[in-house]
């Protein structure tokens, strides 16, 4: 937890306590790879604060990334959406809290992608 609190100083986040973390564990990794750490916050508010401030970590040249843990279905849909966006020349494809979105260009409305059928509607 001390490593996480070291990260919290740059984006000016409050230090984490044991009560803020529901679970924290490391996944097995391949040789010569940095192991993945799964962190589940006990509070949605704390999680949202960390996710909101994660862009500040890029300025510190940190090798730490904060990503949502997607279901297998969402991972597949996100990959398919990325492929379709490249085909149709969409500039943006992203996910927020498991919800998938795409946008053709700056200034245009975002499109919510809920099913594979929605991918076919992209023009």
mmCIF file of C-alpha atoms in Angstrom:
data_model
loop_
_atom_site.group_PDB
_atom_site.id
_atom_site.type_symbol
_atom_site.label_atom_id
_atom_site.label_comp_id
_atom_site.label_asym_id
_atom_site.label_seq_id
_atom_site.Cartn_x
_atom_site.Cartn_y
_atom_site.Cartn_z
ATOM 1 C CA UNK A 1 0.000 0.000 0.000
ATOM 2 C CA UNK A 2 2.965 2.323 0.514
ATOM 3 C CA UNK A 3 3.728 2.185 -3.244
ATOM 4 C CA UNK A 4 0.165 3.330 -3.964
ATOM 5 C CA UNK A 5 0.482 6.172 -1.484
ATOM 6 C CA UNK A 6 3.748 7.207 -3.169
ATOM 7 C CA UNK A 7 1.762 7.494 -6.410
ATOM 8 C CA UNK A 8 -0.933 9.528 -4.662
ATOM 9 C CA UNK A 9 1.409 12.444 -3.896
ATOM 10 C CA UNK A 10 1.774 13.733 -7.481
ATOM 11 C CA UNK A 11 -1.927 13.974 -8.389
ATOM 12 C CA UNK A 12 -2.606 15.192 -4.825
ATOM 13 C CA UNK A 13 -4.819 12.318 -3.761
ATOM 14 C CA UNK A 14 -5.521 11.526 -0.132
ATOM 15 C CA UNK A 15 -3.383 8.621 1.145
ATOM 16 C CA UNK A 16 -5.114 5.251 1.059
ATOM 17 C CA UNK A 17 -5.918 3.372 4.223
ATOM 18 C CA UNK A 18 -6.744 -0.308 4.657
ATOM 19 C CA UNK A 19 -10.426 0.666 4.801
ATOM 20 C CA UNK A 20 -10.198 2.144 1.266
ATOM 21 C CA UNK A 21 -9.127 -1.162 -0.287
ATOM 22 C CA UNK A 22 -11.432 -4.153 -0.584
ATOM 23 C CA UNK A 23 -8.854 -6.397 -2.253
ATOM 24 C CA UNK A 24 -5.345 -6.080 -3.635
ATOM 25 C CA UNK A 25 -3.438 -8.867 -5.352
ATOM 26 C CA UNK A 26 -0.836 -9.505 -8.006
ATOM 27 C CA UNK A 27 -1.460 -11.654 -11.074
ATOM 28 C CA UNK A 28 1.078 -14.146 -12.344
ATOM 29 C CA UNK A 29 3.186 -12.622 -15.083
ATOM 30 C CA UNK A 30 5.282 -13.776 -17.987
ATOM 31 C CA UNK A 31 9.073 -13.660 -17.681
ATOM 32 C CA UNK A 32 10.555 -10.172 -18.194
ATOM 33 C CA UNK A 33 7.137 -8.528 -17.771
ATOM 34 C CA UNK A 34 5.966 -6.274 -14.987
ATOM 35 C CA UNK A 35 3.286 -8.132 -13.012
ATOM 36 C CA UNK A 36 -0.245 -6.764 -13.054
ATOM 37 C CA UNK A 37 -1.785 -5.644 -9.783
ATOM 38 C CA UNK A 38 -5.554 -5.817 -9.347
ATOM 39 C CA UNK A 39 -6.936 -3.280 -6.898
ATOM 40 C CA UNK A 40 -10.573 -3.108 -5.856
ATOM 41 C CA UNK A 41 -11.592 -0.004 -3.956
ATOM 42 C CA UNK A 42 -14.184 -0.351 -1.216
ATOM 43 C CA UNK A 43 -15.694 3.028 -2.113
ATOM 44 C CA UNK A 44 -16.881 4.123 -5.548
ATOM 45 C CA UNK A 45 -15.972 7.709 -4.659
ATOM 46 C CA UNK A 46 -12.339 6.783 -3.962
ATOM 47 C CA UNK A 47 -12.173 4.738 -7.167
ATOM 48 C CA UNK A 48 -13.565 7.613 -9.220
ATOM 49 C CA UNK A 49 -11.066 10.065 -7.678
ATOM 50 C CA UNK A 50 -8.147 7.792 -8.628
ATOM 51 C CA UNK A 51 -9.490 7.181 -12.137
ATOM 52 C CA UNK A 52 -10.041 10.910 -12.652
ATOM 53 C CA UNK A 53 -6.487 11.795 -11.568
ATOM 54 C CA UNK A 54 -4.753 8.983 -13.480
ATOM 55 C CA UNK A 55 -3.814 11.363 -16.303
ATOM 56 C CA UNK A 56 -1.487 13.184 -13.871
ATOM 57 C CA UNK A 57 0.603 10.012 -13.639
ATOM 58 C CA UNK A 58 1.549 10.344 -17.316
ATOM 59 C CA UNK A 59 3.473 13.517 -16.472
ATOM 60 C CA UNK A 60 5.564 11.625 -13.915
ATOM 61 C CA UNK A 61 6.736 9.045 -16.498
ATOM 62 C CA UNK A 62 5.329 6.327 -14.260
ATOM 63 C CA UNK A 63 4.913 2.764 -15.537
ATOM 64 C CA UNK A 64 1.632 2.497 -13.658
ATOM 65 C CA UNK A 65 -1.647 2.354 -15.562
ATOM 66 C CA UNK A 66 -5.135 2.471 -14.105
ATOM 67 C CA UNK A 67 -7.669 0.614 -16.238
ATOM 68 C CA UNK A 68 -11.148 -0.739 -15.679
ATOM 69 C CA UNK A 69 -11.387 -4.498 -15.345
ATOM 70 C CA UNK A 70 -13.585 -5.389 -18.334
ATOM 71 C CA UNK A 71 -15.668 -8.512 -18.791
ATOM 72 C CA UNK A 72 -14.721 -10.881 -21.611
ATOM 73 C CA UNK A 73 -17.737 -9.649 -23.599
ATOM 74 C CA UNK A 74 -16.767 -5.985 -23.171
ATOM 75 C CA UNK A 75 -13.164 -6.731 -24.174
ATOM 76 C CA UNK A 76 -14.407 -8.438 -27.327
ATOM 77 C CA UNK A 77 -16.814 -5.590 -28.127
ATOM 78 C CA UNK A 78 -14.111 -2.968 -27.488
ATOM 79 C CA UNK A 79 -11.728 -4.794 -29.837
ATOM 80 C CA UNK A 80 -14.451 -5.132 -32.503
ATOM 81 C CA UNK A 81 -15.364 -1.463 -32.089
ATOM 82 C CA UNK A 82 -11.722 -0.461 -32.546
ATOM 83 C CA UNK A 83 -11.549 -2.511 -35.747
ATOM 84 C CA UNK A 84 -14.792 -0.992 -37.044
ATOM 85 C CA UNK A 85 -13.669 2.533 -36.126
ATOM 86 C CA UNK A 86 -10.474 2.036 -38.130
ATOM 87 C CA UNK A 87 -12.522 0.743 -41.092
ATOM 88 C CA UNK A 88 -15.007 3.610 -40.978
ATOM 89 C CA UNK A 89 -12.343 6.234 -40.159
ATOM 90 C CA UNK A 90 -13.683 7.111 -36.729
ATOM 91 C CA UNK A 91 -11.151 9.045 -34.670
ATOM 92 C CA UNK A 92 -12.169 7.894 -31.202
ATOM 93 C CA UNK A 93 -13.151 4.652 -29.483
ATOM 94 C CA UNK A 94 -13.207 4.389 -25.691
ATOM 95 C CA UNK A 95 -14.923 2.853 -22.703
ATOM 96 C CA UNK A 96 -16.063 4.331 -19.410
ATOM 97 C CA UNK A 97 -17.202 2.041 -16.602
ATOM 98 C CA UNK A 98 -17.799 -0.788 -19.067
ATOM 99 C CA UNK A 99 -19.828 1.374 -21.467
ATOM 100 C CA UNK A 100 -18.440 1.667 -25.004
ATOM 101 C CA UNK A 101 -18.431 4.883 -27.037
ATOM 102 C CA UNK A 102 -17.131 6.082 -30.396
ATOM 103 C CA UNK A 103 -16.931 9.435 -32.149
ATOM 104 C CA UNK A 104 -16.276 10.066 -35.841
ATOM 105 C CA UNK A 105 -14.520 13.436 -35.405
ATOM 106 C CA UNK A 106 -14.004 16.320 -32.999
ATOM 107 C CA UNK A 107 -17.216 18.221 -32.319
ATOM 108 C CA UNK A 108 -19.523 15.351 -33.261
ATOM 109 C CA UNK A 109 -21.758 13.514 -30.817
ATOM 110 C CA UNK A 110 -20.507 10.352 -29.163
ATOM 111 C CA UNK A 111 -22.287 7.126 -30.083
ATOM 112 C CA UNK A 112 -22.985 4.521 -27.393
ATOM 113 C CA UNK A 113 -22.258 0.984 -28.564
ATOM 114 C CA UNK A 114 -24.306 -1.575 -26.642
ATOM 115 C CA UNK A 115 -24.514 -4.530 -29.029
ATOM 116 C CA UNK A 116 -22.786 -5.895 -32.108
ATOM 117 C CA UNK A 117 -25.763 -4.615 -34.122
ATOM 118 C CA UNK A 118 -24.815 -1.068 -33.062
ATOM 119 C CA UNK A 119 -21.434 -1.601 -34.734
ATOM 120 C CA UNK A 120 -23.207 -2.248 -38.027
ATOM 121 C CA UNK A 121 -25.023 1.092 -37.732
ATOM 122 C CA UNK A 122 -21.756 3.048 -37.717
ATOM 123 C CA UNK A 123 -21.506 5.019 -40.969
#
